[in-house]
Short mmCIF file of C-alpha atoms and ligand atoms in Angstrom, two decimals:
data_model
loop_
_atom_site.label_atom_id
_atom_site.label_comp_id
_atom_site.label_asym_id
_atom_site.label_seq_id
_atom_site.Cartn_x
_atom_site.Cartn_y
_atom_site.Cartn_z
CA UNK A 1 -16.30 22.88 35.11
CA UNK A 2 -19.54 21.45 36.44
CA UNK A 3 -21.29 24.78 35.81
CA UNK A 4 -20.20 24.72 32.17
CA UNK A 5 -21.54 21.17 31.83
CA UNK A 6 -24.89 22.30 33.31
CA UNK A 7 -25.12 25.04 30.70
CA UNK A 8 -24.19 22.83 27.76
CA UNK A 9 -26.28 19.84 28.82
CA UNK A 10 -29.63 20.87 27.26
CA UNK A 11 -28.20 21.61 23.80
CA UNK A 12 -28.96 19.12 21.03
CA UNK A 13 -25.50 18.63 19.54
CA UNK A 14 -24.57 16.44 16.61
CA UNK A 15 -21.57 16.02 14.30
CA UNK A 16 -22.76 19.14 12.42
CA UNK A 17 -25.37 21.84 12.91
CA UNK A 18 -26.44 24.64 15.17
CA UNK A 19 -26.23 22.68 18.43
CA UNK A 20 -22.53 22.06 17.84
CA UNK A 21 -22.07 25.68 16.76
CA UNK A 22 -23.75 27.13 19.85
CA UNK A 23 -21.64 24.83 22.04
CA UNK A 24 -18.51 26.22 20.37
CA UNK A 25 -19.77 29.79 20.86
CA UNK A 26 -20.27 29.10 24.57
CA UNK A 27 -16.70 27.71 24.78
CA UNK A 28 -15.56 30.89 23.02
CA UNK A 29 -16.77 32.89 26.03
CA UNK A 30 -14.20 30.98 28.13
CA UNK A 31 -11.21 30.70 25.76
CA UNK A 32 -10.54 32.37 22.39
CA UNK A 33 -11.19 29.41 20.08
CA UNK A 34 -11.52 29.93 16.34
CA UNK A 35 -14.68 28.36 14.99
CA UNK A 36 -13.89 26.73 11.64
CA UNK A 37 -16.53 25.79 9.08
CA UNK A 38 -15.76 23.08 6.50
CA UNK A 39 -18.32 22.83 3.66
CA UNK A 40 -20.41 19.75 2.97
CA UNK A 41 -18.80 17.64 0.26
CA UNK A 42 -15.21 18.49 1.18
CA UNK A 43 -13.15 15.32 0.69
CA UNK A 44 -11.19 14.45 3.84
CA UNK A 45 -8.95 11.43 3.24
CA UNK A 46 -11.35 8.55 2.48
CA UNK A 47 -14.39 10.41 3.87
CA UNK A 48 -16.56 13.32 2.77
CA UNK A 49 -17.86 16.09 5.02
CA UNK A 50 -21.56 15.18 5.39
CA UNK A 51 -24.62 17.33 4.97
CA UNK A 52 -25.49 19.52 7.93
CA UNK A 53 -28.23 18.29 10.25
CA UNK A 54 -30.55 20.54 12.23
CA UNK A 55 -33.65 19.77 14.22
CA UNK A 56 -36.38 21.98 15.59
CA UNK A 57 -38.99 19.62 17.00
CA UNK A 58 -40.12 16.00 17.00
CA UNK A 59 -42.88 13.96 18.60
CA UNK A 60 -45.08 10.90 18.53
CA UNK A 61 -48.71 11.77 19.27
CA UNK A 62 -51.37 9.30 20.35
CA UNK A 63 -54.97 9.21 19.11
CA UNK A 64 -55.90 11.87 21.65
CA UNK A 65 -53.27 14.21 20.19
CA UNK A 66 -50.99 13.98 23.26
CA UNK A 67 -47.22 13.92 22.77
CA UNK A 68 -46.30 10.51 24.18
CA UNK A 69 -42.71 10.92 23.01
CA UNK A 70 -41.53 14.52 22.97
CA UNK A 71 -38.18 15.90 21.74
CA UNK A 72 -38.76 18.96 23.91
CA UNK A 73 -38.51 16.77 27.03
CA UNK A 74 -35.25 15.09 25.97
CA UNK A 75 -33.25 15.48 22.79
CA UNK A 76 -32.22 11.82 23.13
CA UNK A 77 -35.76 10.90 22.05
CA UNK A 78 -34.81 11.36 18.38
CA UNK A 79 -32.24 9.19 16.64
CA UNK A 80 -29.48 11.74 15.96
CA UNK A 81 -29.35 12.64 12.23
CA UNK A 82 -32.90 11.43 11.60
CA UNK A 83 -34.27 12.57 8.25
CA UNK A 84 -37.56 14.50 8.39
CA UNK A 85 -40.80 12.54 8.58
CA UNK A 86 -44.44 13.47 8.92
CA UNK A 87 -47.18 10.85 8.87
CA UNK A 88 -49.66 8.58 10.61
CA UNK A 89 -49.06 4.88 11.16
CA UNK A 90 -50.16 1.98 13.35
CA UNK A 91 -47.92 0.98 16.25
CA UNK A 92 -46.79 -2.19 14.43
CA UNK A 93 -45.42 -0.07 11.57
CA UNK A 94 -43.83 2.41 13.99
CA UNK A 95 -42.12 -0.19 16.16
CA UNK A 96 -39.11 -0.92 13.90
CA UNK A 97 -38.23 2.78 14.31
CA UNK A 98 -38.39 2.69 18.14
CA UNK A 99 -35.31 1.97 20.28
CA UNK A 100 -35.42 1.02 23.97
CA UNK A 101 -33.26 -0.60 26.64
CA UNK A 102 -35.37 -3.51 27.98
CA UNK A 103 -32.98 -4.23 30.86
CA UNK A 104 -32.90 -0.55 31.96
CA UNK A 105 -36.61 0.19 31.59
CA UNK A 106 -36.45 3.83 32.79
CA UNK A 107 -33.58 4.99 30.62
CA UNK A 108 -33.65 6.43 27.11
CA UNK A 109 -30.90 5.09 24.81
CA UNK A 110 -28.78 7.39 22.62
CA UNK A 111 -28.70 6.28 18.98
CA UNK A 112 -27.32 7.85 15.80
CA UNK A 113 -27.59 7.31 12.07
CA UNK A 114 -24.99 9.65 10.60
CA UNK A 115 -24.03 7.85 7.44
CA UNK A 116 -27.26 6.05 6.53
CA UNK A 117 -30.46 8.00 5.91
CA UNK A 118 -32.95 6.82 8.51
CA UNK A 119 -35.29 8.10 11.16
CA UNK A 120 -36.24 6.85 14.57
CA UNK A 121 -37.16 7.55 18.16
CA UNK A 122 -35.57 6.44 21.42
CA UNK A 123 -37.71 5.98 24.50
CA UNK A 124 -37.77 4.15 27.78
CA UNK A 125 -39.08 0.60 27.81
CA UNK A 126 -41.80 1.78 30.24
CA UNK A 127 -42.93 4.43 27.76
CA UNK A 128 -43.11 1.82 25.01
CA UNK A 129 -44.98 -0.66 27.20
CA UNK A 130 -47.58 2.03 27.94
CA UNK A 131 -48.40 2.58 24.26
CA UNK A 132 -51.64 0.86 23.25
CA UNK A 133 -52.11 -0.48 19.73
CA UNK A 134 -53.63 2.05 17.39
CA UNK A 135 -52.69 4.93 15.11
CA UNK A 136 -49.92 7.39 15.96
CA UNK A 137 -48.90 10.68 14.44
CA UNK A 138 -45.17 10.87 13.84
CA UNK A 139 -43.30 14.11 13.18
CA UNK A 140 -39.60 14.93 12.95
CA UNK A 141 -38.97 18.52 11.90
CA UNK A 142 -35.34 18.17 10.90
CA UNK A 143 -33.28 19.13 7.89
CA UNK A 144 -30.32 17.50 6.22
CA UNK A 145 -28.87 20.01 3.79
CA UNK A 146 -25.62 21.27 2.35
CA UNK A 147 -23.93 23.36 5.01
CA UNK A 148 -20.80 22.98 7.11
CA UNK A 149 -19.03 20.87 9.65
CA UNK A 150 -17.98 23.12 12.53
CA UNK A 151 -15.14 22.68 14.95
CA UNK A 152 -13.31 24.81 17.48
CA UNK A 153 -9.55 25.27 17.62
CA UNK A 154 -7.36 27.22 20.02
CA UNK A 155 -3.62 27.46 19.57
CA UNK A 156 -1.92 28.77 22.70
CA UNK A 157 1.64 29.67 21.71
CA UNK A 158 4.52 28.76 24.01
CA UNK A 159 8.29 29.14 23.91
CA UNK A 160 8.54 26.20 21.51
CA UNK A 161 6.74 25.69 18.22
CA UNK A 162 6.44 22.04 19.28
CA UNK A 163 2.91 21.35 20.35
CA UNK A 164 0.88 19.37 22.82
CA UNK A 165 -2.52 18.43 21.42
CA UNK A 166 -5.61 18.25 23.64
CA UNK A 167 -8.61 16.91 21.74
CA UNK A 168 -12.16 16.20 22.82
CA UNK A 169 -15.30 15.21 20.98
CA UNK A 170 -18.13 17.72 21.20
CA UNK A 171 -20.88 16.09 19.20
CA UNK A 172 -23.15 14.30 21.68
CA UNK A 173 -26.52 15.80 22.70
CA UNK A 174 -27.62 15.64 26.37
CA UNK A 175 -24.88 13.31 27.62
CA UNK A 176 -22.63 14.55 30.39
CA UNK A 177 -19.71 12.25 30.94
CA UNK A 178 -19.52 11.31 27.28
CA UNK A 179 -18.44 14.56 25.63
CA UNK A 180 -19.24 17.37 28.11
CA UNK A 181 -16.79 16.26 30.81
CA UNK A 182 -13.89 16.28 28.32
CA UNK A 183 -14.92 19.70 27.03
CA UNK A 184 -15.10 21.13 30.56
CA UNK A 185 -11.68 19.82 31.61
CA UNK A 186 -10.07 20.92 28.31
CA UNK A 187 -11.52 24.44 28.59
CA UNK A 188 -10.19 24.85 32.11
CA UNK A 189 -6.78 23.41 31.23
CA UNK A 190 -6.58 26.00 28.45
CA UNK A 191 -7.54 28.80 30.82
CA UNK A 192 -4.99 27.77 33.41
CA UNK A 193 -2.16 27.24 30.90
CA UNK A 194 -2.81 30.64 29.33
CA UNK A 195 -2.14 32.24 32.73
CA UNK A 196 1.13 30.45 33.37
CA UNK A 197 4.53 30.33 31.69
CA UNK A 198 4.83 27.25 29.48
CA UNK A 199 7.40 25.96 27.02
CA UNK A 200 5.20 24.01 24.65
CA UNK A 201 2.54 25.45 22.41
CA UNK A 202 -0.86 23.90 23.07
CA UNK A 203 -3.48 23.10 20.47
CA UNK A 204 -6.98 22.48 21.78
CA UNK A 205 -9.53 20.87 19.45
CA UNK A 206 -13.26 20.70 20.10
CA UNK A 207 -14.43 18.49 17.28
CA UNK A 208 -17.18 16.10 16.29
CA UNK A 209 -16.05 12.53 16.93
CA UNK A 210 -14.40 10.61 14.07
CA UNK A 211 -15.31 12.89 11.16
CA UNK A 212 -13.98 15.95 13.03
CA UNK A 213 -10.59 14.37 13.74
CA UNK A 214 -10.38 13.06 10.18
CA UNK A 215 -11.28 16.52 8.84
CA UNK A 216 -8.75 18.31 11.02
CA UNK A 217 -5.94 15.88 10.18
CA UNK A 218 -6.74 16.00 6.49
CA UNK A 219 -6.73 19.81 6.36
CA UNK A 220 -3.70 20.25 8.63
CA UNK A 221 -1.22 17.66 7.46
CA UNK A 222 1.62 20.19 7.55
CA UNK A 223 0.96 20.85 11.26
CA UNK A 224 1.02 17.21 12.31
CA UNK A 225 4.82 17.02 12.65
CA UNK A 226 4.76 19.76 15.30
CA UNK A 227 2.59 17.64 17.64
CA UNK A 228 5.01 16.02 20.08
CA UNK A 229 2.49 14.77 22.63
CA UNK A 230 -1.28 14.55 22.81
CA UNK A 231 -4.22 13.54 24.93
CA UNK A 232 -7.75 12.70 23.95
CA UNK A 233 -9.95 13.65 26.90
CA UNK A 234 -13.21 11.73 27.24
CA UNK A 235 -15.29 10.44 30.11
CA UNK A 236 -13.45 12.28 32.87
CA UNK A 237 -16.41 13.24 35.09
CA UNK A 238 -17.59 9.96 36.63
CA UNK A 239 -16.28 8.84 40.03
CA UNK A 240 -14.68 5.62 38.71
CA UNK A 241 -10.98 4.86 38.62
CA UNK A 242 -8.75 6.47 36.03
CA UNK A 243 -7.90 4.74 32.78
CA UNK A 244 -5.03 5.79 30.56
CA UNK A 245 -4.97 4.19 27.13
CA UNK A 246 -1.55 4.14 25.55
CA UNK A 247 -0.79 5.58 22.14
CA UNK A 248 -0.20 3.19 19.25
CA UNK A 249 3.53 3.61 19.84
CA UNK A 250 3.07 2.38 23.40
CA UNK A 251 6.28 3.89 24.75
CA UNK A 252 5.82 7.55 23.82
CA UNK A 253 6.78 10.20 26.34
CA UNK A 254 3.09 10.97 26.90
CA UNK A 255 2.48 7.30 27.72
CA UNK A 256 5.32 7.22 30.22
CA UNK A 257 4.37 10.60 31.72
CA UNK A 258 0.73 9.55 32.24
CA UNK A 259 1.72 6.19 33.75
CA UNK A 260 4.25 7.82 36.08
CA UNK A 261 1.77 10.44 37.32
CA UNK A 262 -0.94 7.82 37.89
CA UNK A 263 1.46 5.48 39.69
CA UNK A 264 2.51 8.25 42.04
CA UNK A 265 -1.06 9.48 42.62
CA UNK A 266 -3.21 8.13 45.41
CA UNK A 267 -6.01 7.22 42.97
CA UNK A 268 -6.87 3.76 41.64
CA UNK A 269 -6.17 3.45 37.92
CA UNK A 270 -5.65 1.07 35.06
CA UNK A 271 -3.42 1.26 32.01
CA UNK A 272 -4.92 0.02 28.76
CA UNK A 273 -2.89 -1.00 25.74
CA UNK A 274 -3.68 0.70 22.44
CA UNK A 275 -6.48 -0.75 20.36
CA UNK A 276 -7.94 0.68 17.14
CA UNK A 277 -11.33 1.36 18.76
CA UNK A 278 -12.55 4.08 21.11
CA UNK A 279 -12.51 7.85 20.63
CA UNK A 280 -10.38 9.97 18.29
CA UNK A 281 -7.13 8.30 19.31
CA UNK A 282 -8.22 5.92 16.53
CA UNK A 283 -7.55 8.64 13.97
CA UNK A 284 -4.49 10.24 15.62
CA UNK A 285 -2.96 6.76 15.93
CA UNK A 286 -3.85 5.49 12.45
CA UNK A 287 -0.68 4.12 10.81
CA UNK A 288 -0.13 7.02 8.38
CA UNK A 289 -0.53 9.60 11.17
CA UNK A 290 0.87 7.67 14.18
CA UNK A 291 0.94 10.57 16.60
CA UNK A 292 1.99 10.06 20.22
CA UNK A 293 -1.55 10.62 21.45
CA UNK A 294 -3.04 8.65 24.35
CA UNK A 295 -6.49 8.77 25.85
CA UNK A 296 -7.22 9.90 29.36
CA UNK A 297 -10.55 8.75 30.83
CA UNK A 298 -12.08 7.48 34.00
CA UNK A 299 -14.36 4.42 33.61
CA UNK A 300 -13.84 3.51 29.92
CA UNK A 301 -16.73 4.07 27.49
CA UNK A 302 -19.01 1.11 27.07
CA UNK A 303 -18.10 -0.40 30.45
CA UNK A 304 -20.54 1.59 32.61
CA UNK A 305 -24.28 0.99 32.27
CA UNK A 306 -25.07 4.72 31.94
CA UNK A 307 -22.96 4.93 28.75
CA UNK A 308 -25.00 6.28 25.80
CA UNK A 309 -28.19 6.54 27.84
CA UNK A 310 -30.21 9.27 29.51
CA UNK A 311 -28.59 8.21 32.81
CA UNK A 312 -25.31 9.82 31.70
CA UNK A 313 -26.76 12.99 33.15
CA UNK A 314 -25.94 15.78 35.60
CA UNK A 315 -26.12 13.35 38.53
CA UNK A 316 -23.66 10.91 36.99
CA UNK A 317 -20.92 13.53 36.60
CA UNK A 318 -19.46 14.84 39.87
CA UNK A 319 -17.58 18.11 40.44
CA UNK A 320 -14.97 16.38 42.62
CA UNK A 321 -14.35 13.75 39.92
CA UNK A 322 -13.81 16.54 37.37
CA UNK A 323 -11.43 18.28 39.77
CA UNK A 324 -9.36 15.10 40.24
CA UNK A 325 -9.21 14.55 36.47
CA UNK A 326 -8.15 18.15 35.96
CA UNK A 327 -5.40 17.79 38.61
CA UNK A 328 -4.01 14.61 37.02
CA UNK A 329 -4.01 16.16 33.53
CA UNK A 330 -2.29 19.23 34.92
CA UNK A 331 0.39 17.02 36.46
CA UNK A 332 0.93 15.08 33.23
CA UNK A 333 1.35 18.33 31.29
CA UNK A 334 3.59 19.74 34.02
CA UNK A 335 5.79 16.68 33.75
CA UNK A 336 6.10 17.09 29.96
CA UNK A 337 6.91 20.78 30.46
CA UNK A 338 9.71 19.99 32.92
CA UNK A 339 11.08 16.81 31.40
CA UNK A 340 14.50 18.26 30.59
CA UNK A 341 17.75 16.49 29.89
CA UNK A 342 20.82 17.79 31.71
CA UNK A 343 24.54 17.45 31.48
CA UNK A 344 26.50 16.83 34.67
CA UNK A 345 29.19 19.54 34.84
CA UNK A 346 31.34 17.52 37.22
CA UNK A 347 31.08 13.95 35.95
CA UNK A 348 34.40 12.59 37.25
CA UNK A 349 33.42 11.16 40.63
CA UNK A 350 30.66 12.78 42.68
CA UNK A 351 30.90 16.51 43.22
CA UNK A 352 31.36 17.43 46.87
CA UNK A 353 27.79 18.29 47.79
CA UNK A 354 28.57 18.96 51.48
CA UNK A 355 30.73 21.99 50.79
CA UNK A 356 27.85 23.46 48.81
CA UNK A 357 25.40 22.88 51.66
CA UNK A 358 23.58 20.19 49.63
CA UNK A 359 24.42 17.19 51.80
CA UNK A 360 23.58 16.75 55.45
CA UNK A 361 26.47 17.50 57.76
CA UNK A 362 26.19 14.46 60.06
CA UNK A 363 27.26 11.21 58.37
CA UNK A 364 26.92 7.60 59.40
CA UNK A 365 23.20 6.95 58.82
CA UNK A 366 22.38 3.75 56.98
CA UNK A 367 20.48 5.47 54.12
CA UNK A 368 20.90 8.71 52.33
CA UNK A 369 17.84 10.93 52.74
CA UNK A 370 15.28 11.12 49.93
CA UNK A 371 16.54 14.53 48.84
CA UNK A 372 20.13 13.34 48.69
CA UNK A 373 19.13 10.18 46.81
CA UNK A 374 17.31 12.25 44.21
CA UNK A 375 20.41 14.42 43.73
CA UNK A 376 22.69 11.39 43.43
CA UNK A 377 20.45 9.81 40.81
CA UNK A 378 20.21 13.02 38.81
CA UNK A 379 24.00 13.53 38.90
CA UNK A 380 24.68 9.93 37.97
CA UNK A 381 22.32 9.72 35.00
CA UNK A 382 22.53 13.29 33.67
CA UNK A 383 25.04 12.71 30.96
CA UNK A 384 23.08 14.18 28.11
CA UNK A 385 21.13 11.04 27.34
CA UNK A 386 18.66 10.63 30.20
CA UNK A 387 15.67 12.87 30.70
CA UNK A 388 14.36 13.57 34.18
CA UNK A 389 11.53 11.11 33.49
CA UNK A 390 14.11 8.44 32.60
CA UNK A 391 15.76 9.13 35.94
CA UNK A 392 12.46 9.10 37.86
CA UNK A 393 11.54 5.74 36.30
CA UNK A 394 14.93 4.16 36.95
CA UNK A 395 15.21 5.46 40.54
CA UNK A 396 11.50 4.80 41.24
CA UNK A 397 11.40 8.27 42.81
CA UNK A 398 8.64 10.78 42.17
CA UNK A 399 9.27 13.00 39.15
CA UNK A 400 8.68 16.05 41.33
CA UNK A 401 11.52 15.02 43.67
CA UNK A 402 13.84 14.41 40.70
CA UNK A 403 12.88 17.70 39.13
CA UNK A 404 13.44 19.58 42.39
CA UNK A 405 16.86 17.96 42.77
CA UNK A 406 17.77 18.90 39.19
CA UNK A 407 16.78 22.51 39.75
CA UNK A 408 18.85 22.67 42.94
CA UNK A 409 21.89 21.20 41.18
CA UNK A 410 21.45 23.54 38.24
CA UNK A 411 21.30 26.52 40.59
CA UNK A 412 24.64 25.36 42.00
CA UNK A 413 26.06 25.07 38.47
CA UNK A 414 26.48 21.33 38.76
CA UNK A 415 24.08 20.70 35.87
CA UNK A 416 23.49 22.36 32.54
CA UNK A 417 20.33 22.01 30.47
CA UNK A 418 20.70 20.29 27.10
CA UNK A 419 18.61 22.03 24.45
CA UNK A 420 16.27 19.64 22.68
CA UNK A 421 12.98 21.03 21.48
CA UNK A 422 12.83 23.40 18.55
CA UNK A 423 12.31 26.90 19.86
ZN1 ZN B 1 -20.20 8.45 22.78
#
């Protein structure tokens, strides 16, 4: 995952254009995504697919002709979606177009102007302070033309037509935690799931933030009903504690699954209530869509100083943090896969577990063992209306222990699976 981030880091991505496209092509080498192209001008709900932005070079040159701000050194130096400009101007005239972070004087901010035609440069406060008054040559060799909005989509079929959606934004230039970490974890989840039996179908989306989710939802309204659970993955590579943000519904199975897995993990975490701000959960959880989609992150966006700056770089994202995020996601998906509802085949009083070798032979201890407790809970609540997650929550036992007990009881014909999902 870290290796993929290293490869994608230098690319100048945006919500449209060749940087996004080459990112999708690199993902295609890992998993068989379809790259979709939606033409400029396509109406998507209340929005319109914008013109396509591409950039080749940009700089500010001083009187000696030296590049004092150089796009080739960092693609963050140009305000993303800047219109082309070529000219000479005094520093005073240039300054309104320059963006810095005075309290982080070595970092370059990340700024965008997608929906308002503008141009600008981002630089460190130290770079700005070093610029003497005088004339500067300004050049942004970009284009904003009719083209396409690109996104990547991979549908991994399972036993059920019901789907789990995994969505991540893929539109930020050289920023690691914000966009690349989600891409890396999603790609590797897709690879692992493709190699293993799974009941659900999985739909992976690699889309530009906001406009990409709006575009996908607008063009795929008939597919929305098949999405039973979903996760937006963003900011999963920093070493901070986990944060799961609930779906708008607040009590969806994905919400409960994520909370259960985090509670039973050894990692610090927080649970955030839904709010209509953040990443693409905003679109998936808009009232007319209202999908059970939560957001899985580590330190939430906007709450770490590196957010949207050049310090969200290859040092900020750690391989071990990615690995932990991957493992938690895998567990959440595993829980959804195994969250069956069973029917007790012997509901009148407890079945005699001892004669089946399922209960310890020596009685008299004060407590039943953990394994026995899990079986007793499963037998007691499996009456066609409690899923294994319901039972895990009520018993406060780990889902894995409940699931193991259910499998054991099923193998002894004491439980029968109730069919729920549409095959
Ligand atoms: Zn961002």
